[in-house]
PDB file of C-alpha atoms in Angstrom:
ATOM      1  CA  MET U  44     -58.858-158.028  78.746  1.00  0.00           C
ATOM      2  CA  ASP U  45     -60.254-160.830  80.890  1.00  0.00           C
ATOM      3  CA  GLY U  46     -61.551-159.872  84.309  1.00  0.00           C
ATOM      4  CA  ALA U  47     -63.158-156.612  83.183  1.00  0.00           C
ATOM      5  CA  THR U  48     -65.663-155.232  85.664  1.00  0.00           C
ATOM      6  CA  LEU U  49     -69.250-156.149  84.747  1.00  0.00           C
ATOM      7  CA  CYS U  50     -72.228-153.793  84.736  1.00  0.00           C
ATOM      8  CA  PRO U  51     -74.998-155.333  86.887  1.00  0.00           C
ATOM      9  CA  ARG U  52     -77.455-152.647  85.829  1.00  0.00           C
ATOM     10  CA  ALA U  53     -77.903-149.874  83.276  1.00  0.00           C
ATOM     11  CA  GLY U  54     -76.298-146.630  84.319  1.00  0.00           C
ATOM     12  CA  GLU U  55     -73.492-148.271  86.305  1.00  0.00           C
ATOM     13  CA  VAL U  56     -70.384-146.091  86.579  1.00  0.00           C
ATOM     14  CA  LEU U  57     -67.083-147.853  85.844  1.00  0.00           C
ATOM     15  CA  THR U  58     -63.568-146.495  86.148  1.00  0.00           C
ATOM     16  CA  ILE U  59     -61.105-147.884  83.605  1.00  0.00           C
ATOM     17  CA  PRO U  60     -57.392-147.511  84.430  1.00  0.00           C
ATOM     18  CA  ALA U  61     -55.269-145.591  81.959  1.00  0.00           C
ATOM     19  CA  ASN U  62     -53.865-147.582  79.013  1.00  0.00           C
ATOM     20  CA  THR U  63     -56.254-150.451  79.727  1.00  0.00           C
ATOM     21  CA  VAL U  64     -58.639-152.125  77.272  1.00  0.00           C
ATOM     22  CA  TRP U  65     -61.778-153.875  78.501  1.00  0.00           C
ATOM     23  CA  ARG U  66     -63.745-156.113  76.165  1.00  0.00           C
ATOM     24  CA  TYR U  67     -67.336-157.180  76.685  1.00  0.00           C
ATOM     25  CA  SER U  68     -69.344-159.896  74.955  1.00  0.00           C
ATOM     26  CA  ARG U  69     -72.901-161.155  75.058  1.00  0.00           C
ATOM     27  CA  ASN U  70     -74.165-164.654  74.273  1.00  0.00           C
ATOM     28  CA  VAL U  71     -77.352-164.342  72.219  1.00  0.00           C
ATOM     29  CA  GLY U  72     -78.078-168.092  72.456  1.00  0.00           C
ATOM     30  CA  MET U  73     -79.183-170.489  69.746  1.00  0.00           C
ATOM     31  CA  GLN U  74     -80.841-168.883  66.741  1.00  0.00           C
ATOM     32  CA  LYS U  75     -82.707-170.404  63.804  1.00  0.00           C
ATOM     33  CA  ALA U  76     -81.253-170.232  60.307  1.00  0.00           C
ATOM     34  CA  GLY U  77     -82.432-167.056  58.635  1.00  0.00           C
ATOM     35  CA  ALA U  78     -82.690-165.088  61.874  1.00  0.00           C
ATOM     36  CA  GLN U  79     -81.121-161.653  61.998  1.00  0.00           C
ATOM     37  CA  VAL U  80     -79.719-160.484  65.334  1.00  0.00           C
ATOM     38  CA  HIS U  81     -79.162-156.770  65.775  1.00  0.00           C
ATOM     39  CA  TYR U  82     -77.108-155.819  68.822  1.00  0.00           C
ATOM     40  CA  ARG U  83     -76.724-152.226  69.971  1.00  0.00           C
ATOM     41  CA  ALA U  84     -74.658-150.834  72.811  1.00  0.00           C
ATOM     42  CA  ALA U  85     -74.307-147.333  74.190  1.00  0.00           C
ATOM     43  CA  TRP U  86     -72.129-145.882  76.874  1.00  0.00           C
ATOM     44  CA  LYS U  87     -71.251-142.446  78.146  1.00  0.00           C
ATOM     45  CA  VAL U  88     -67.554-141.647  78.331  1.00  0.00           C
ATOM     46  CA  SER U  89     -66.491-139.092  80.931  1.00  0.00           C
ATOM     47  CA  LEU U  90     -62.936-137.934  81.544  1.00  0.00           C
ATOM     48  CA  ARG U  91     -63.883-135.704  84.439  1.00  0.00           C
ATOM     49  CA  PRO U  92     -67.048-134.741  86.370  1.00  0.00           C
ATOM     50  CA  GLY U  93     -69.467-132.726  84.262  1.00  0.00           C
ATOM     51  CA  PHE U  94     -67.770-133.661  81.007  1.00  0.00           C
ATOM     52  CA  GLY U  95     -68.724-136.516  78.706  1.00  0.00           C
ATOM     53  CA  TRP U  96     -70.117-137.758  75.440  1.00  0.00           C
ATOM     54  CA  LEU U  97     -72.275-140.649  74.329  1.00  0.00           C
ATOM     55  CA  GLN U  98     -70.766-143.400  72.201  1.00  0.00           C
ATOM     56  CA  HIS U  99     -72.711-145.967  70.190  1.00  0.00           C
ATOM     57  CA  ALA U 100     -71.798-149.270  68.573  1.00  0.00           C
ATOM     58  CA  TYR U 101     -73.945-151.782  66.764  1.00  0.00           C
ATOM     59  CA  ALA U 102     -73.561-154.980  64.792  1.00  0.00           C
ATOM     60  CA  THR U 103     -75.877-157.191  62.751  1.00  0.00           C
ATOM     61  CA  ALA U 104     -75.473-160.961  62.495  1.00  0.00           C
ATOM     62  CA  LEU U 105     -77.367-163.112  59.992  1.00  0.00           C
ATOM     63  CA  VAL U 106     -77.683-166.799  60.888  1.00  0.00           C
ATOM     64  CA  VAL U 107     -76.956-169.020  57.882  1.00  0.00           C
ATOM     65  CA  THR U 108     -76.266-172.702  57.296  1.00  0.00           C
ATOM     66  CA  GLN U 109     -73.241-171.966  55.124  1.00  0.00           C
ATOM     67  CA  PRO U 110     -69.854-170.952  56.539  1.00  0.00           C
ATOM     68  CA  ARG U 111     -70.523-167.373  55.417  1.00  0.00           C
ATOM     69  CA  PRO U 112     -73.497-165.316  54.125  1.00  0.00           C
ATOM     70  CA  VAL U 113     -74.338-165.830  50.469  1.00  0.00           C
ATOM     71  CA  GLY U 114     -73.690-162.732  48.376  1.00  0.00           C
ATOM     72  CA  THR U 115     -76.542-160.734  46.894  1.00  0.00           C
ATOM     73  CA  PRO U 116     -77.211-161.671  43.241  1.00  0.00           C
ATOM     74  CA  THR U 117     -77.403-158.793  40.740  1.00  0.00           C
ATOM     75  CA  PRO U 118     -76.529-156.189  43.418  1.00  0.00           C
ATOM     76  CA  ASP U 119     -76.976-153.255  41.045  1.00  0.00           C
ATOM     77  CA  LEU U 120     -80.653-154.136  40.623  1.00  0.00           C
ATOM     78  CA  TYR U 121     -81.168-153.895  44.396  1.00  0.00           C
ATOM     79  CA  GLN U 122     -79.289-150.613  44.586  1.00  0.00           C
ATOM     80  CA  ASN U 123     -81.431-149.248  41.749  1.00  0.00           C
ATOM     81  CA  ALA U 124     -84.590-150.380  43.547  1.00  0.00           C
ATOM     82  CA  LEU U 125     -83.563-148.548  46.712  1.00  0.00           C
ATOM     83  CA  GLU U 126     -83.028-145.307  44.837  1.00  0.00           C
ATOM     84  CA  ALA U 127     -86.265-145.681  42.871  1.00  0.00           C
ATOM     85  CA  SER U 128     -88.268-146.288  46.064  1.00  0.00           C
ATOM     86  CA  GLY U 129     -87.301-142.891  47.467  1.00  0.00           C
ATOM     87  CA  ALA U 130     -86.599-144.527  50.836  1.00  0.00           C
ATOM     88  CA  MET U 131     -84.429-142.544  53.219  1.00  0.00           C
ATOM     89  CA  TRP U 132     -81.427-144.551  54.407  1.00  0.00           C
ATOM     90  CA  GLN U 133     -78.904-144.103  57.193  1.00  0.00           C
ATOM     91  CA  THR U 134     -76.243-146.520  55.927  1.00  0.00           C
ATOM     92  CA  ARG U 135     -75.990-148.796  52.889  1.00  0.00           C
ATOM     93  CA  THR U 136     -73.498-151.068  51.191  1.00  0.00           C
ATOM     94  CA  SER U 137     -71.765-148.954  48.584  1.00  0.00           C
ATOM     95  CA  ARG U 138     -71.757-149.730  44.895  1.00  0.00           C
ATOM     96  CA  GLY U 139     -68.648-151.315  43.456  1.00  0.00           C
ATOM     97  CA  VAL U 140     -68.112-153.859  46.251  1.00  0.00           C
ATOM     98  CA  PRO U 141     -67.025-157.420  45.345  1.00  0.00           C
ATOM     99  CA  ALA U 142     -69.708-159.438  43.551  1.00  0.00           C
ATOM    100  CA  ASP U 143     -69.986-161.976  46.396  1.00  0.00           C
ATOM    101  CA  THR U 144     -70.865-159.302  48.993  1.00  0.00           C
ATOM    102  CA  ARG U 145     -74.230-159.450  50.708  1.00  0.00           C
ATOM    103  CA  LEU U 146     -75.871-156.018  50.565  1.00  0.00           C
ATOM    104  CA  SER U 147     -77.007-154.338  53.761  1.00  0.00           C
ATOM    105  CA  PHE U 148     -79.337-151.361  54.198  1.00  0.00           C
ATOM    106  CA  ASP U 149     -80.168-149.426  57.369  1.00  0.00           C
ATOM    107  CA  LEU U 150     -83.289-147.400  56.581  1.00  0.00           C
ATOM    108  CA  ALA U 151     -84.490-144.319  58.429  1.00  0.00           C
ATOM    109  CA  ASP U 152     -87.941-145.576  59.425  1.00  0.00           C
ATOM    110  CA  GLU U 153     -90.697-148.108  58.786  1.00  0.00           C
ATOM    111  CA  LEU U 154     -92.182-145.959  56.026  1.00  0.00           C
ATOM    112  CA  SER U 155     -88.907-146.223  54.121  1.00  0.00           C
ATOM    113  CA  ARG U 156     -88.745-149.984  54.652  1.00  0.00           C
ATOM    114  CA  GLN U 157     -92.235-150.498  53.262  1.00  0.00           C
ATOM    115  CA  ALA U 158     -91.422-148.356  50.213  1.00  0.00           C
ATOM    116  CA  PHE U 159     -88.230-150.355  49.564  1.00  0.00           C
ATOM    117  CA  LEU U 160     -90.025-153.695  49.952  1.00  0.00           C
ATOM    118  CA  ALA U 161     -92.782-152.554  47.578  1.00  0.00           C
ATOM    119  CA  GLU U 162     -90.214-151.564  44.970  1.00  0.00           C
ATOM    120  CA  LEU U 163     -88.421-154.906  45.307  1.00  0.00           C
ATOM    121  CA  LYS U 164     -91.707-156.760  44.825  1.00  0.00           C
ATOM    122  CA  LYS U 165     -92.579-154.649  41.781  1.00  0.00           C
ATOM    123  CA  ARG U 166     -89.244-155.548  40.210  1.00  0.00           C
ATOM    124  CA  GLY U 167     -89.429-159.231  41.122  1.00  0.00           C
ATOM    125  CA  LEU U 168     -86.453-159.072  43.496  1.00  0.00           C
ATOM    126  CA  ASP U 169     -86.198-161.339  46.542  1.00  0.00           C
ATOM    127  CA  ALA U 170     -86.004-159.266  49.741  1.00  0.00           C
ATOM    128  CA  SER U 171     -84.399-162.187  51.604  1.00  0.00           C
ATOM    129  CA  LYS U 172     -81.242-161.746  49.516  1.00  0.00           C
ATOM    130  CA  VAL U 173     -80.344-158.525  51.339  1.00  0.00           C
ATOM    131  CA  ASP U 174     -80.210-157.424  54.966  1.00  0.00           C
ATOM    132  CA  ILE U 175     -82.700-154.672  55.770  1.00  0.00           C
ATOM    133  CA  ASP U 176     -82.660-152.926  59.130  1.00  0.00           C
ATOM    134  CA  VAL U 177     -84.684-149.969  60.379  1.00  0.00           C
ATOM    135  CA  SER U 178     -83.371-147.266  62.697  1.00  0.00           C
ATOM    136  CA  PRO U 179     -85.408-146.919  65.892  1.00  0.00           C
ATOM    137  CA  PRO U 180     -87.981-144.117  66.137  1.00  0.00           C
ATOM    138  CA  VAL U 181     -86.543-140.776  67.139  1.00  0.00           C
ATOM    139  CA  SER U 182     -86.629-140.269  70.911  1.00  0.00           C
ATOM    140  CA  PHE U 183     -86.739-137.170  73.062  1.00  0.00           C
ATOM    141  CA  SER U 184     -85.400-136.522  76.530  1.00  0.00           C
ATOM    142  CA  LYS U 185     -87.808-136.130  79.395  1.00  0.00           C
ATOM    143  CA  PRO U 186     -87.894-132.368  80.074  1.00  0.00           C
ATOM    144  CA  PRO U 187     -85.807-131.605  83.169  1.00  0.00           C
ATOM    145  CA  ASN U 188     -87.455-130.309  86.296  1.00  0.00           C
ATOM    146  CA  MET U 189     -86.037-126.810  86.152  1.00  0.00           C
ATOM    147  CA  PRO U 190     -87.709-123.451  85.416  1.00  0.00           C
ATOM    148  CA  HIS U 191     -87.667-122.875  81.665  1.00  0.00           C
ATOM    149  CA  THR U 192     -89.830-122.428  78.587  1.00  0.00           C
ATOM    150  CA  ALA U 193     -89.403-124.231  75.261  1.00  0.00           C
ATOM    151  CA  LYS U 194     -91.475-122.376  72.671  1.00  0.00           C
ATOM    152  CA  VAL U 195     -91.659-123.447  69.021  1.00  0.00           C
ATOM    153  CA  THR U 196     -92.690-121.037  66.259  1.00  0.00           C
ATOM    154  CA  VAL U 197     -93.743-122.159  62.780  1.00  0.00           C
ATOM    155  CA  SER U 198     -93.265-120.094  59.611  1.00  0.00           C
ATOM    156  CA  ARG U 199     -94.004-120.782  55.947  1.00  0.00           C
ATOM    157  CA  THR U 200     -91.118-120.448  53.519  1.00  0.00           C
ATOM    158  CA  ALA U 201     -90.853-120.555  49.724  1.00  0.00           C
ATOM    159  CA  LYS U 202     -89.735-124.199  49.991  1.00  0.00           C
ATOM    160  CA  GLY U 203     -91.805-125.427  52.933  1.00  0.00           C
ATOM    161  CA  PHE U 204     -91.622-124.633  56.633  1.00  0.00           C
ATOM    162  CA  GLU U 205     -89.223-123.190  59.180  1.00  0.00           C
ATOM    163  CA  PHE U 206     -89.404-124.281  62.819  1.00  0.00           C
ATOM    164  CA  VAL U 207     -87.552-122.437  65.578  1.00  0.00           C
ATOM    165  CA  ILE U 208     -87.373-123.648  69.166  1.00  0.00           C
ATOM    166  CA  LYS U 209     -86.457-121.080  71.790  1.00  0.00           C
ATOM    167  CA  VAL U 210     -85.424-122.315  75.242  1.00  0.00           C
ATOM    168  CA  THR U 211     -85.469-119.579  77.876  1.00  0.00           C
ATOM    169  CA  ASN U 212     -84.101-119.762  81.407  1.00  0.00           C
ATOM    170  CA  THR U 213     -86.900-118.541  83.676  1.00  0.00           C
ATOM    171  CA  SER U 214     -85.082-119.298  86.928  1.00  0.00           C
ATOM    172  CA  ALA U 215     -82.881-117.052  89.055  1.00  0.00           C
ATOM    173  CA  GLU U 216     -79.868-119.326  88.543  1.00  0.00           C
ATOM    174  CA  PRO U 217     -77.690-120.101  85.484  1.00  0.00           C
ATOM    175  CA  LEU U 218     -78.926-122.970  83.298  1.00  0.00           C
ATOM    176  CA  SER U 219     -76.712-125.285  81.231  1.00  0.00           C
ATOM    177  CA  VAL U 220     -77.998-126.507  77.849  1.00  0.00           C
ATOM    178  CA  GLN U 221     -76.213-129.470  76.214  1.00  0.00           C
ATOM    179  CA  ASN U 222     -76.227-129.084  72.405  1.00  0.00           C
ATOM    180  CA  HIS U 223     -75.375-132.119  70.287  1.00  0.00           C
ATOM    181  CA  THR U 224     -74.797-132.699  66.575  1.00  0.00           C
ATOM    182  CA  CYS U 225     -77.711-135.159  66.415  1.00  0.00           C
ATOM    183  CA  GLU U 226     -80.527-133.112  67.925  1.00  0.00           C
ATOM    184  CA  PRO U 227     -83.826-134.886  67.132  1.00  0.00           C
ATOM    185  CA  HIS U 228     -86.965-133.603  65.492  1.00  0.00           C
ATOM    186  CA  ALA U 229     -90.058-135.394  64.227  1.00  0.00           C
ATOM    187  CA  ILE U 230     -93.169-134.420  62.305  1.00  0.00           C
ATOM    188  CA  GLU U 231     -96.325-136.432  62.894  1.00  0.00           C
ATOM    189  CA  ARG U 232     -99.912-136.389  61.673  1.00  0.00           C
ATOM    190  CA  LYS U 233    -102.166-135.041  64.398  1.00  0.00           C
ATOM    191  CA  SER U 234    -105.044-137.360  63.462  1.00  0.00           C
ATOM    192  CA  ASP U 235    -103.247-140.654  64.155  1.00  0.00           C
ATOM    193  CA  GLY U 236     -99.781-139.786  65.445  1.00  0.00           C
ATOM    194  CA  VAL U 237     -97.990-141.368  62.465  1.00  0.00           C
ATOM    195  CA  VAL U 238     -94.508-139.920  62.050  1.00  0.00           C
ATOM    196  CA  VAL U 239     -94.067-138.779  58.443  1.00  0.00           C
ATOM    197  CA  TYR U 240     -90.542-137.400  58.820  1.00  0.00           C
ATOM    198  CA  GLN U 241     -87.827-137.588  61.452  1.00  0.00           C
ATOM    199  CA  GLN U 242     -84.165-136.814  61.964  1.00  0.00           C
ATOM    200  CA  GLY U 243     -81.780-137.644  64.774  1.00  0.00           C
ATOM    201  CA  ASN U 244     -82.390-141.399  64.965  1.00  0.00           C
ATOM    202  CA  GLY U 245     -79.531-142.638  62.812  1.00  0.00           C
ATOM    203  CA  PRO U 246     -75.808-143.175  63.364  1.00  0.00           C
ATOM    204  CA  CYS U 247     -74.414-140.192  65.198  1.00  0.00           C
ATOM    205  CA  PRO U 248     -70.800-138.989  65.343  1.00  0.00           C
ATOM    206  CA  GLY U 249     -69.244-139.508  68.761  1.00  0.00           C
ATOM    207  CA  MET U 250     -68.568-135.838  69.303  1.00  0.00           C
ATOM    208  CA  VAL U 251     -68.523-133.948  72.564  1.00  0.00           C
ATOM    209  CA  ALA U 252     -71.738-132.050  73.242  1.00  0.00           C
ATOM    210  CA  ALA U 253     -71.341-128.286  73.359  1.00  0.00           C
ATOM    211  CA  THR U 254     -72.538-126.553  76.515  1.00  0.00           C
ATOM    212  CA  THR U 255     -74.379-123.239  76.455  1.00  0.00           C
ATOM    213  CA  LEU U 256     -74.723-121.496  79.806  1.00  0.00           C
ATOM    214  CA  LEU U 257     -77.863-119.381  80.050  1.00  0.00           C
ATOM    215  CA  LYS U 258     -78.014-116.563  82.529  1.00  0.00           C
ATOM    216  CA  PRO U 259     -81.386-115.832  84.172  1.00  0.00           C
ATOM    217  CA  GLY U 260     -83.648-114.647  81.361  1.00  0.00           C
ATOM    218  CA  GLY U 261     -81.199-115.836  78.713  1.00  0.00           C
ATOM    219  CA  PHE U 262     -82.221-118.022  75.809  1.00  0.00           C
ATOM    220  CA  VAL U 263     -80.869-120.248  73.029  1.00  0.00           C
ATOM    221  CA  THR U 264     -82.522-121.201  69.727  1.00  0.00           C
ATOM    222  CA  ARG U 265     -82.394-123.957  67.116  1.00  0.00           C
ATOM    223  CA  ARG U 266     -83.718-123.693  63.551  1.00  0.00           C
ATOM    224  CA  VAL U 267     -85.049-126.591  61.444  1.00  0.00           C
ATOM    225  CA  LEU U 268     -86.182-126.439  57.812  1.00  0.00           C
ATOM    226  CA  TRP U 269     -88.641-128.929  56.284  1.00  0.00           C
ATOM    227  CA  ASP U 270     -89.721-129.117  52.651  1.00  0.00           C
ATOM    228  CA  GLY U 271     -93.139-130.633  53.395  1.00  0.00           C
ATOM    229  CA  LYS U 272     -92.174-134.109  52.193  1.00  0.00           C
ATOM    230  CA  SER U 273     -92.174-137.449  53.977  1.00  0.00           C
ATOM    231  CA  SER U 274     -89.123-139.655  54.475  1.00  0.00           C
ATOM    232  CA  ILE U 275     -89.869-141.281  51.097  1.00  0.00           C
ATOM    233  CA  ARG U 276     -89.790-137.875  49.390  1.00  0.00           C
ATOM    234  CA  GLN U 277     -93.546-137.574  48.833  1.00  0.00           C
ATOM    235  CA  THR U 278     -95.447-134.378  49.604  1.00  0.00           C
ATOM    236  CA  VAL U 279     -97.556-134.980  52.706  1.00  0.00           C
ATOM    237  CA  ALA U 280    -101.324-134.800  52.454  1.00  0.00           C
ATOM    238  CA  PRO U 281    -103.048-131.559  53.502  1.00  0.00           C
ATOM    239  CA  GLY U 282    -104.045-131.539  57.159  1.00  0.00           C
ATOM    240  CA  GLN U 283    -102.955-130.890  60.732  1.00  0.00           C
ATOM    241  CA  TYR U 284     -99.462-131.866  61.824  1.00  0.00           C
ATOM    242  CA  ARG U 285     -97.309-131.572  64.930  1.00  0.00           C
ATOM    243  CA  ILE U 286     -93.585-130.795  65.130  1.00  0.00           C
ATOM    244  CA  LEU U 287     -91.572-132.089  68.083  1.00  0.00           C
ATOM    245  CA  ILE U 288     -88.084-130.667  68.303  1.00  0.00           C
ATOM    246  CA  GLY U 289     -85.292-131.212  70.790  1.00  0.00           C
ATOM    247  CA  LEU U 290     -82.667-128.758  71.948  1.00  0.00           C
ATOM    248  CA  GLY U 291     -80.219-130.330  74.344  1.00  0.00           C
ATOM    249  CA  GLN U 292     -82.214-131.809  77.232  1.00  0.00           C
ATOM    250  CA  PHE U 293     -85.289-129.738  76.339  1.00  0.00           C
ATOM    251  CA  VAL U 294     -88.222-130.482  74.031  1.00  0.00           C
ATOM    252  CA  GLY U 295     -90.773-128.204  72.408  1.00  0.00           C
ATOM    253  CA  GLN U 296     -93.740-128.795  70.118  1.00  0.00           C
ATOM    254  CA  ALA U 297     -96.232-126.912  67.991  1.00  0.00           C
ATOM    255  CA  GLU U 298     -99.140-127.702  65.687  1.00  0.00           C
ATOM    256  CA  PHE U 299     -99.428-126.419  62.136  1.00  0.00           C
ATOM    257  CA  THR U 300    -101.393-126.973  58.930  1.00  0.00           C
ATOM    258  CA  ALA U 301     -99.904-128.371  55.747  1.00  0.00           C
ATOM    259  CA  PRO U 302    -101.623-126.958  52.642  1.00  0.00           C
TER     260      PRO U 302
END
């Protein structure tokens, strides 16, 4: 509705009356033909103090001179190239859409984008005929200033590695841990910090975070399995790596060696 309260700064708290819809818009200004504008928004919805969940919305706009985007020619060839590249994707235009549809791909990271572009070039396909977006790097919360430990153990398995983070309450008071369905983790090369694999940076269901209450001395764990391959499904080179893993508002890390 018109007259919706504006947010002058990030983190502003707004109260929306029951059965009311507020709509917000943003003018992105003049853009050149061929430009791709990616707009993301996030807001935390809370029905009562201490209760809430994070919602996300995003939209991509391609600036063209025609009334509507031109469809992707030979779409099956582009879909085949994506699968052959081994690139990890978050969302993609499904097969079987109308022939005049412009294909869109949201890839997991820059490594996946480069692999997809290389495969398109090898097959003589024009990358400008599709929309390619890359999910932002995985991010971790700043560890809260409360007594705790976040220890990560690394174990070899028959199919790769197992990582377990254990968050322990070392204070004399209860500690709340917010668990979410999209907990992040990332694996990076120790030598240059390049992330070879990550999860938790793509579209996430808008589900309420579960709360675990830890008594003094209590702990909670999270287990992550990794097959030793990068986001483009290639076995990583032997060397030293680092795992960063989130559990609610806590973060732990450990170094390990890939054979």
